[in-house]
Amino acid sequence: MANPLFRISLTINGQPVQADVPATLRLLDFLRYDLDLTGAKDVCGEGECGACTIFMDGKTVNSCLILAVEADGSELMTIEDLSHGKMLNEMQQAFVDYHSVQCGYCIPGMVLSGEQIIKDHGKPDRDTIREDLSGNICRCTGYQKIVDAIEFAADKR
Amino acid sequence: MKYFRPNSIDEYHELLVTLKETSMSILAGGTDLMPRWEPDKGLMPDVLIDIKKIDGLMGIRENEDEIIIGALTTIQDIKKSILMQNEFGSLSEAARQFAGVQIRHRATIGGNICNASPAGDILPGLYVHQANIQLIGPNGSRSIPISKFIIGPGKTMLEPGEIVSEIHLLRKGVKSLFYKLGLRQSMAIAVVNFAIAYQQDSNGAFTSLNIAAGSVAPTIVYLESFVDAIMSGVSLDEAIQHVDIDISPIDDIRATADYRSTALKNVLEYNFRHELHQGNE
């Protein structure tokens, strides 16, 4: 039986996007393979690690746990939208300045969760940062420098 | 796979009449269903009905006697609710300890109830506050206490065509707390969890007490024998021995049955001494 296609219309990083997708397609795969937005990473595929984090209607979500059809009518923001060309935003720059990055695979998700933390808490303490970063796993750095960077970016904003 | 997204309950019921497929699934937040389906391997139902856009099932409202939570309210919205924090502490705290931010932004309270996981974090608080689950079906609506609605792991009294619409909580001025023991602080499925709802007189004696524990039986269970023992006035050390009568834990990947039993007794005792100031602290 053919897998039927569904028309979706949404906004991604400020641009209107229309596509015909099978209902079985994950939003993460739609972003990475159909739109070449490869900043969101496919790691655990079950919502544990946060590497696929994007903003959907102003809130961080795991794009591996969402179907592309579910995103119809929504507004998405991916890591690609944070910088202006080679100009990084404060959060991204803080990750560079604090040497928060080793292999880098978790970082797009970490940066977006950092943005959500500032949105929710303004200038959070370190415990709050750690608690709200718990949906993002890093296997390299031990989190210290990631927390440092988010704390700095929050202070600066 | 076919996908439908009805905008109202009526549209949902009209849709059900037209469908002939047998493998059908209802989708709310999807945070529990998606890891099970593996869409990249084609392991999915024939028909998916996304109920997220059904009107009027989101948000927390109050009247004099009740707090009413729409089934599509997200766990993050419950966590952020001051109303819940003030009056239903166990549910507020369970929402705080629920997975991580990204999951809480999608996961819904109705979904957590319908998944009927023996370890569901939101459930013990609903049990101790004796939540009523409101269902809407093609033949009208009905209401069932949570402890009657969930009948086994992943099994509920939901009839074909019915969905959970609201969760009703009585405002009785009962305090409650939630405790979870997991292998990690966040993103962990509970090894044991429980909620305690209680009222104490000015001397700290209980005038009411209700405890429900998760991950120690096929469903959440009330620790009735333990509560009876406490209310009869025996010592905490003696009462805690009654916990084994109330539970039937199993071995699984997260813990053995013995570990769950011992851990539950230890963390219960800890909470009774330090949070509820019973026995010696």
Coordinates of C-alpha atoms in Angstrom, one line a residue:
Chain A
M1 CA 0.0 0.0 0.0
A2 CA 1.4 3.4 -1.0
N3 CA 2.2 5.7 1.9
P4 CA 0.0 8.7 1.3
L5 CA 1.4 12.3 1.3
F6 CA 0.1 15.2 3.4
R7 CA 0.5 18.9 2.5
I8 CA 2.1 20.9 5.4
S9 CA 2.6 24.6 5.6
L10 CA 4.8 26.1 8.3
T11 CA 7.3 28.8 9.1
I12 CA 10.9 27.7 9.6
N13 CA 13.5 30.3 10.7
G14 CA 11.1 33.1 9.5
Q15 CA 10.6 31.6 6.0
P16 CA 7.3 30.0 4.8
V17 CA 7.8 26.4 3.9
Q18 CA 5.4 24.1 2.1
A19 CA 5.9 20.4 1.5
D20 CA 4.2 17.1 0.8
V21 CA 5.3 14.5 3.3
P22 CA 4.4 11.0 4.4
A23 CA 2.8 10.9 7.9
T24 CA 5.6 8.5 8.9
L25 CA 8.4 11.1 8.4
R26 CA 9.9 12.5 11.6
L27 CA 10.2 16.3 11.9
L28 CA 14.0 15.8 12.5
D29 CA 14.4 13.9 9.3
F30 CA 12.3 16.5 7.4
L31 CA 14.6 19.3 8.6
R32 CA 17.9 17.4 8.0
Y33 CA 17.2 15.6 4.7
D34 CA 14.5 17.6 3.0
L35 CA 15.6 21.1 4.0
D36 CA 19.3 20.4 4.7
L37 CA 19.1 22.0 8.1
T38 CA 21.5 19.7 9.7
G39 CA 22.1 21.6 13.0
A40 CA 19.6 19.5 14.9
K41 CA 21.3 16.1 15.3
D42 CA 20.0 12.6 15.3
V43 CA 21.5 10.7 18.2
C44 CA 19.3 8.7 20.6
G45 CA 16.1 9.0 18.6
E46 CA 14.0 8.6 21.7
G47 CA 13.9 11.9 23.4
E48 CA 16.6 11.2 26.0
C49 CA 19.6 13.2 24.7
G50 CA 18.3 16.5 23.4
A51 CA 20.7 16.7 20.4
C52 CA 17.7 17.2 18.1
T53 CA 16.3 20.1 20.1
I54 CA 14.6 22.9 18.2
F55 CA 12.1 25.6 19.1
M56 CA 8.5 25.0 18.1
D57 CA 6.0 27.8 18.7
G58 CA 8.5 29.4 21.1
K59 CA 9.3 26.3 23.2
T60 CA 12.1 23.8 23.0
V61 CA 11.1 20.3 21.8
N62 CA 12.8 17.1 20.7
S63 CA 12.3 17.0 17.0
C64 CA 12.9 13.2 17.0
L65 CA 9.6 12.7 18.9
I66 CA 7.5 14.8 16.5
L67 CA 6.2 13.9 13.1
A68 CA 6.5 16.4 10.3
V69 CA 2.7 16.4 9.8
E70 CA 2.3 17.5 13.4
A71 CA 4.3 20.6 12.7
D72 CA 1.7 21.8 10.1
G73 CA 0.8 25.4 10.9
S74 CA 3.6 25.9 13.5
E75 CA 6.5 28.2 13.7
L76 CA 9.9 26.5 14.0
M77 CA 13.3 27.9 14.9
T78 CA 16.5 25.9 14.5
I79 CA 20.1 26.6 15.6
E80 CA 20.7 27.9 12.0
D81 CA 18.6 31.0 12.8
L82 CA 20.7 32.1 15.8
S83 CA 23.7 33.5 14.1
H84 CA 23.8 36.2 11.4
G85 CA 26.2 34.8 8.9
K86 CA 29.4 34.3 10.8
M87 CA 28.3 36.6 13.6
L88 CA 27.4 34.4 16.5
N89 CA 24.8 35.4 19.0
E90 CA 25.8 36.0 22.7
M91 CA 25.0 32.4 23.7
Q92 CA 26.9 30.9 20.9
Q93 CA 29.9 33.2 21.5
A94 CA 29.8 32.4 25.2
F95 CA 30.1 28.7 24.3
V96 CA 33.2 29.5 22.3
D97 CA 34.7 31.8 24.9
Y98 CA 34.2 29.3 27.8
H99 CA 35.6 26.4 25.7
S100 CA 32.3 24.6 26.3
V101 CA 32.6 22.5 23.1
Q102 CA 34.6 19.3 22.5
C103 CA 33.1 17.0 19.9
G104 CA 30.2 19.4 19.4
Y105 CA 27.4 17.0 18.7
C106 CA 25.3 18.0 21.6
I107 CA 26.0 21.8 21.3
P108 CA 23.2 23.0 19.0
G109 CA 20.7 21.4 21.5
M110 CA 22.6 22.8 24.5
V111 CA 22.6 26.3 23.0
L112 CA 18.9 26.3 22.3
S113 CA 18.2 24.9 25.8
G114 CA 20.3 27.7 27.1
E115 CA 18.1 30.2 25.2
Q116 CA 15.0 28.5 26.7
I117 CA 16.5 28.8 30.2
I118 CA 17.0 32.6 29.8
K119 CA 13.5 32.9 28.4
D120 CA 12.1 31.1 31.5
H121 CA 14.3 32.4 34.3
G122 CA 16.0 35.6 33.2
K123 CA 19.2 35.4 35.2
P124 CA 19.1 31.8 36.7
D125 CA 21.4 30.4 39.3
R126 CA 23.6 27.4 38.5
D127 CA 21.3 24.9 40.0
T128 CA 18.4 26.1 37.9
I129 CA 20.6 25.9 34.8
R130 CA 21.6 22.4 35.6
E131 CA 18.1 21.3 36.3
D132 CA 16.7 22.8 33.1
L133 CA 19.6 21.4 31.1
S134 CA 18.8 17.8 32.2
G135 CA 17.1 17.0 28.9
N136 CA 20.5 17.5 27.1
I137 CA 23.2 15.0 27.4
C138 CA 26.9 15.7 26.7
R139 CA 29.4 12.8 26.8
C140 CA 32.6 14.9 26.6
T141 CA 32.8 18.0 28.7
G142 CA 31.3 17.2 32.1
Y143 CA 28.8 20.2 31.8
Q144 CA 30.8 22.6 33.9
K145 CA 31.8 24.9 31.0
I146 CA 28.5 24.6 29.4
V147 CA 26.8 25.8 32.6
D148 CA 29.5 28.6 32.7
A149 CA 28.6 29.8 29.2
I150 CA 24.9 29.8 29.8
E151 CA 25.4 31.7 33.1
F152 CA 27.6 34.3 31.4
A153 CA 25.2 34.7 28.4
A154 CA 22.3 35.2 30.8
D155 CA 24.1 37.8 32.8
K156 CA 25.0 39.7 29.7
R157 CA 21.5 39.8 28.3
Chain B
M1 CA -0.1 5.6 7.4
K2 CA -3.1 7.9 7.3
Y3 CA -3.1 11.0 9.5
F4 CA -6.0 13.0 10.8
R5 CA -6.2 16.0 12.9
P6 CA -9.8 16.8 14.0
N7 CA -10.5 20.3 15.4
S8 CA -13.4 19.4 17.7
I9 CA -14.8 16.4 19.5
D10 CA -17.7 16.2 17.0
E11 CA -15.3 16.2 14.1
Y12 CA -13.4 13.4 15.9
H13 CA -16.5 11.3 16.3
E14 CA -17.6 11.9 12.8
L15 CA -14.2 10.7 11.6
L16 CA -14.3 7.5 13.6
V17 CA -17.5 6.4 11.9
T18 CA -15.8 6.7 8.5
L19 CA -12.6 4.7 9.4
K20 CA -12.4 1.1 8.6
E21 CA -8.8 0.4 9.6
T22 CA -8.2 -1.7 12.7
S23 CA -4.7 -0.5 13.7
M24 CA -5.4 2.9 15.0
S25 CA -3.7 5.1 17.5
I26 CA -4.6 8.4 19.2
L27 CA -1.8 10.8 19.4
A28 CA -1.5 13.6 22.0
G29 CA 2.1 14.8 22.9
G30 CA 3.6 11.6 21.4
T31 CA 6.6 11.5 23.7
D32 CA 5.8 8.0 24.8
L33 CA 4.4 6.7 21.5
M34 CA 7.1 7.9 19.2
P35 CA 10.0 5.9 20.8
R36 CA 7.8 2.8 20.5
W37 CA 6.8 3.3 16.9
E38 CA 10.2 3.7 15.2
P39 CA 8.7 5.6 12.1
D40 CA 12.1 5.2 10.3
K41 CA 11.5 1.4 10.3
G42 CA 7.9 1.7 9.3
L43 CA 6.6 0.3 12.6
M44 CA 3.5 2.5 13.0
P45 CA -0.2 2.1 13.1
D46 CA -2.3 2.3 9.9
V47 CA -4.2 5.4 11.1
L48 CA -3.0 8.1 13.4
I49 CA -5.5 10.5 14.9
D50 CA -3.8 13.6 16.3
I51 CA -6.1 15.1 19.0
K52 CA -3.8 18.0 19.9
K53 CA -6.0 20.6 18.0
I54 CA -9.3 19.5 19.5
D55 CA -10.7 22.7 20.9
G56 CA -11.2 23.3 24.7
L57 CA -9.1 20.5 26.1
M58 CA -6.1 22.6 27.2
G59 CA -5.5 24.6 30.3
I60 CA -6.2 24.7 34.0
R61 CA -9.3 26.3 35.3
E62 CA -10.9 26.6 38.7
N63 CA -14.3 26.9 40.4
E64 CA -15.1 27.0 44.1
D65 CA -15.0 23.3 44.6
E66 CA -12.6 22.0 41.9
I67 CA -9.6 22.5 39.8
I68 CA -10.1 21.2 36.3
I69 CA -7.2 20.3 34.1
G70 CA -7.8 19.9 30.4
A71 CA -6.4 16.6 29.1
L72 CA -4.1 18.3 26.6
T73 CA -2.5 20.5 29.2
T74 CA 1.2 20.0 29.0
I75 CA 3.3 18.8 32.0
Q76 CA 5.3 22.0 31.7
D77 CA 2.1 24.1 32.1
I78 CA 1.3 22.0 35.2
K79 CA 4.8 22.6 36.6
K80 CA 4.4 26.4 36.0
S81 CA 0.9 26.7 37.5
I82 CA 0.8 28.6 40.8
L83 CA -2.6 27.1 41.5
M84 CA -1.2 23.6 41.3
Q85 CA 1.8 24.6 43.4
N86 CA -0.4 26.0 46.2
E87 CA -3.0 23.3 46.3
F88 CA -1.7 20.1 44.8
G89 CA 1.9 20.0 45.8
S90 CA 2.5 16.4 44.8
L91 CA 1.3 17.0 41.2
S92 CA 3.3 20.2 40.9
E93 CA 6.5 18.5 42.2
A94 CA 5.9 15.4 40.0
A95 CA 5.7 17.7 37.0
R96 CA 8.9 19.3 38.1
Q97 CA 10.7 16.0 38.2
F98 CA 9.1 14.7 35.0
A99 CA 11.6 14.0 32.2
G100 CA 13.3 17.2 30.9
V101 CA 12.0 20.6 29.6
Q102 CA 11.7 19.5 26.0
I103 CA 9.6 16.5 26.8
R104 CA 7.5 18.5 29.3
H105 CA 6.7 21.0 26.6
R106 CA 5.0 18.2 24.6
A107 CA 3.8 15.5 27.0
T108 CA 0.2 15.9 28.2
I109 CA -1.5 14.9 31.4
G110 CA -4.1 13.0 29.5
G111 CA -1.4 11.1 27.7
N112 CA 0.4 10.2 30.9
I113 CA -2.9 8.9 32.3
C114 CA -3.8 6.9 29.2
N115 CA -0.4 5.3 28.9
A116 CA -1.1 3.9 32.4
S117 CA 2.5 3.2 33.1
P118 CA 3.1 1.5 36.5
A119 CA 5.8 4.2 36.9
G120 CA 3.9 7.2 35.6
D121 CA 5.1 10.2 37.7
I122 CA 1.9 12.2 37.5
L123 CA -0.2 9.3 38.6
P124 CA 0.5 8.9 42.4
G125 CA -0.6 12.5 43.0
L126 CA -3.8 11.9 41.0
Y127 CA -4.5 8.8 43.1
V128 CA -4.0 10.5 46.5
H129 CA -6.1 13.5 45.5
Q130 CA -8.7 11.0 44.2
A131 CA -8.9 12.6 40.8
N132 CA -11.9 12.0 38.6
I133 CA -11.2 11.3 35.0
Q134 CA -13.8 12.8 32.6
L135 CA -14.3 10.8 29.4
I136 CA -16.1 11.9 26.2
G137 CA -17.4 9.2 23.8
P138 CA -19.9 9.0 20.9
N139 CA -22.6 8.3 23.4
G140 CA -21.9 11.1 25.8
S141 CA -19.5 11.7 28.7
R142 CA -18.8 9.9 32.0
S143 CA -16.5 10.2 35.0
I144 CA -14.4 7.6 36.7
P145 CA -12.0 7.8 39.7
I146 CA -8.4 7.4 38.5
S147 CA -7.9 4.2 40.5
K148 CA -10.8 2.6 38.7
F149 CA -9.8 4.0 35.3
I150 CA -6.4 2.4 35.2
I151 CA -6.6 -1.4 35.3
G152 CA -3.2 -2.7 34.4
P153 CA 0.1 -1.7 32.7
G154 CA -1.0 0.3 29.6
K155 CA -4.6 -0.8 30.2
T156 CA -7.5 1.6 31.0
M157 CA -11.3 1.5 31.0
L158 CA -11.2 3.7 27.8
E159 CA -13.9 2.4 25.4
P160 CA -13.3 2.6 21.6
G161 CA -14.1 6.1 20.5
E162 CA -13.7 7.6 23.9
I163 CA -11.0 10.1 24.9
V164 CA -10.0 11.6 28.2
S165 CA -11.3 15.2 28.2
E166 CA -10.6 16.6 31.7
I167 CA -9.2 15.7 35.1
H168 CA -11.2 17.0 38.1
L169 CA -9.5 17.6 41.5
L170 CA -11.5 18.4 44.6
R171 CA -10.2 21.4 46.6
K172 CA -10.3 20.0 50.1
G173 CA -7.3 21.8 51.5
V174 CA -5.3 18.6 51.7
K175 CA -1.5 19.0 51.5
S176 CA 0.5 16.6 49.5
L177 CA 4.1 15.7 48.6
F178 CA 5.7 13.6 45.8
Y179 CA 8.9 11.7 46.0
K180 CA 10.8 9.9 43.3
L181 CA 13.7 7.6 43.4
G182 CA 15.4 7.2 40.0
L183 CA 18.7 6.1 38.7
R184 CA 19.5 9.7 37.8
Q185 CA 17.9 12.9 39.0
S186 CA 16.2 13.8 35.7
M187 CA 15.0 12.0 32.6
A188 CA 14.8 8.8 34.6
I189 CA 11.9 6.4 34.9
A190 CA 11.2 5.9 38.6
V191 CA 12.5 2.9 40.5
V192 CA 9.9 3.8 43.0
N193 CA 7.8 6.9 43.4
F194 CA 5.0 7.9 45.7
A195 CA 2.7 10.7 46.8
I196 CA 1.4 11.4 50.2
A197 CA -1.8 13.5 50.9
Y198 CA -2.3 14.4 54.5
Q199 CA -3.9 16.7 57.0
Q200 CA -2.3 17.2 60.4
D201 CA -3.7 18.7 63.6
S202 CA -1.7 21.3 65.6
N203 CA 0.2 18.5 67.3
G204 CA 1.3 17.0 64.1
A205 CA -1.0 14.0 64.3
F206 CA -2.7 12.9 61.1
T207 CA -6.4 13.7 60.7
S208 CA -6.2 12.2 57.2
L209 CA -3.6 10.2 55.3
N210 CA -3.5 8.7 51.9
I211 CA -0.5 7.3 50.1
A212 CA -0.1 5.9 46.6
A213 CA 3.1 4.3 45.2
G214 CA 4.3 3.6 41.7
S215 CA 6.7 1.1 40.1
V216 CA 5.9 -1.5 42.9
A217 CA 2.8 -3.2 41.3
P218 CA 1.1 -3.5 37.9
T219 CA -0.7 -0.2 38.6
I220 CA -0.2 2.6 41.1
V221 CA -1.3 1.1 44.4
Y222 CA -2.6 2.7 47.6
L223 CA -0.5 1.7 50.7
E224 CA -3.6 1.0 52.7
S225 CA -2.1 -1.4 55.2
F226 CA 0.7 1.0 56.0
V227 CA -1.7 3.9 56.4
D228 CA -4.0 1.9 58.6
A229 CA -1.0 1.0 60.8
I230 CA 0.1 4.6 61.1
M231 CA -3.4 5.8 61.9
S232 CA -3.8 3.1 64.6
G233 CA -0.9 4.7 66.4
V234 CA 1.8 2.1 66.1
S235 CA 5.4 3.2 65.8
L236 CA 6.8 4.2 62.3
D237 CA 9.3 1.3 62.5
E238 CA 6.5 -1.2 63.0
A239 CA 4.1 0.4 60.5
I240 CA 6.7 0.4 57.8
Q241 CA 6.7 -3.4 57.8
H242 CA 3.1 -3.4 56.6
V243 CA 4.2 -1.9 53.2
D244 CA 5.0 -5.3 51.8
I245 CA 1.3 -6.3 52.1
D246 CA 0.3 -3.5 49.8
I247 CA 2.8 -4.0 47.0
S248 CA 3.8 -6.7 44.5
P249 CA 7.0 -5.5 42.8
I250 CA 8.9 -7.3 40.0
D251 CA 12.5 -7.5 38.8
D252 CA 13.1 -5.5 35.7
I253 CA 16.0 -3.6 34.0
R254 CA 15.9 -0.8 36.5
A255 CA 15.8 -2.7 39.8
T256 CA 15.0 -6.1 41.4
A257 CA 11.8 -6.7 43.4
D258 CA 13.7 -6.9 46.6
Y259 CA 15.5 -3.6 45.9
R260 CA 12.2 -1.9 45.2
S261 CA 10.6 -3.1 48.4
T262 CA 13.6 -2.1 50.5
A263 CA 14.0 1.2 48.7
L264 CA 10.3 2.1 49.1
K265 CA 10.4 1.4 52.8
N266 CA 13.5 3.5 53.3
V267 CA 12.4 6.5 51.3
L268 CA 8.9 6.4 52.9
E269 CA 10.5 6.3 56.3
Y270 CA 12.8 9.2 55.4
N271 CA 9.8 11.3 54.2
F272 CA 7.8 10.5 57.3
R273 CA 10.7 11.5 59.6
H274 CA 12.0 14.6 57.8
E275 CA 9.0 16.0 55.8
L276 CA 6.1 15.0 58.0
H277 CA 8.0 15.0 61.4
Q278 CA 6.9 11.6 62.6
G279 CA 9.0 9.5 64.9
N280 CA 12.6 10.5 65.5
E281 CA 14.1 12.8 62.9

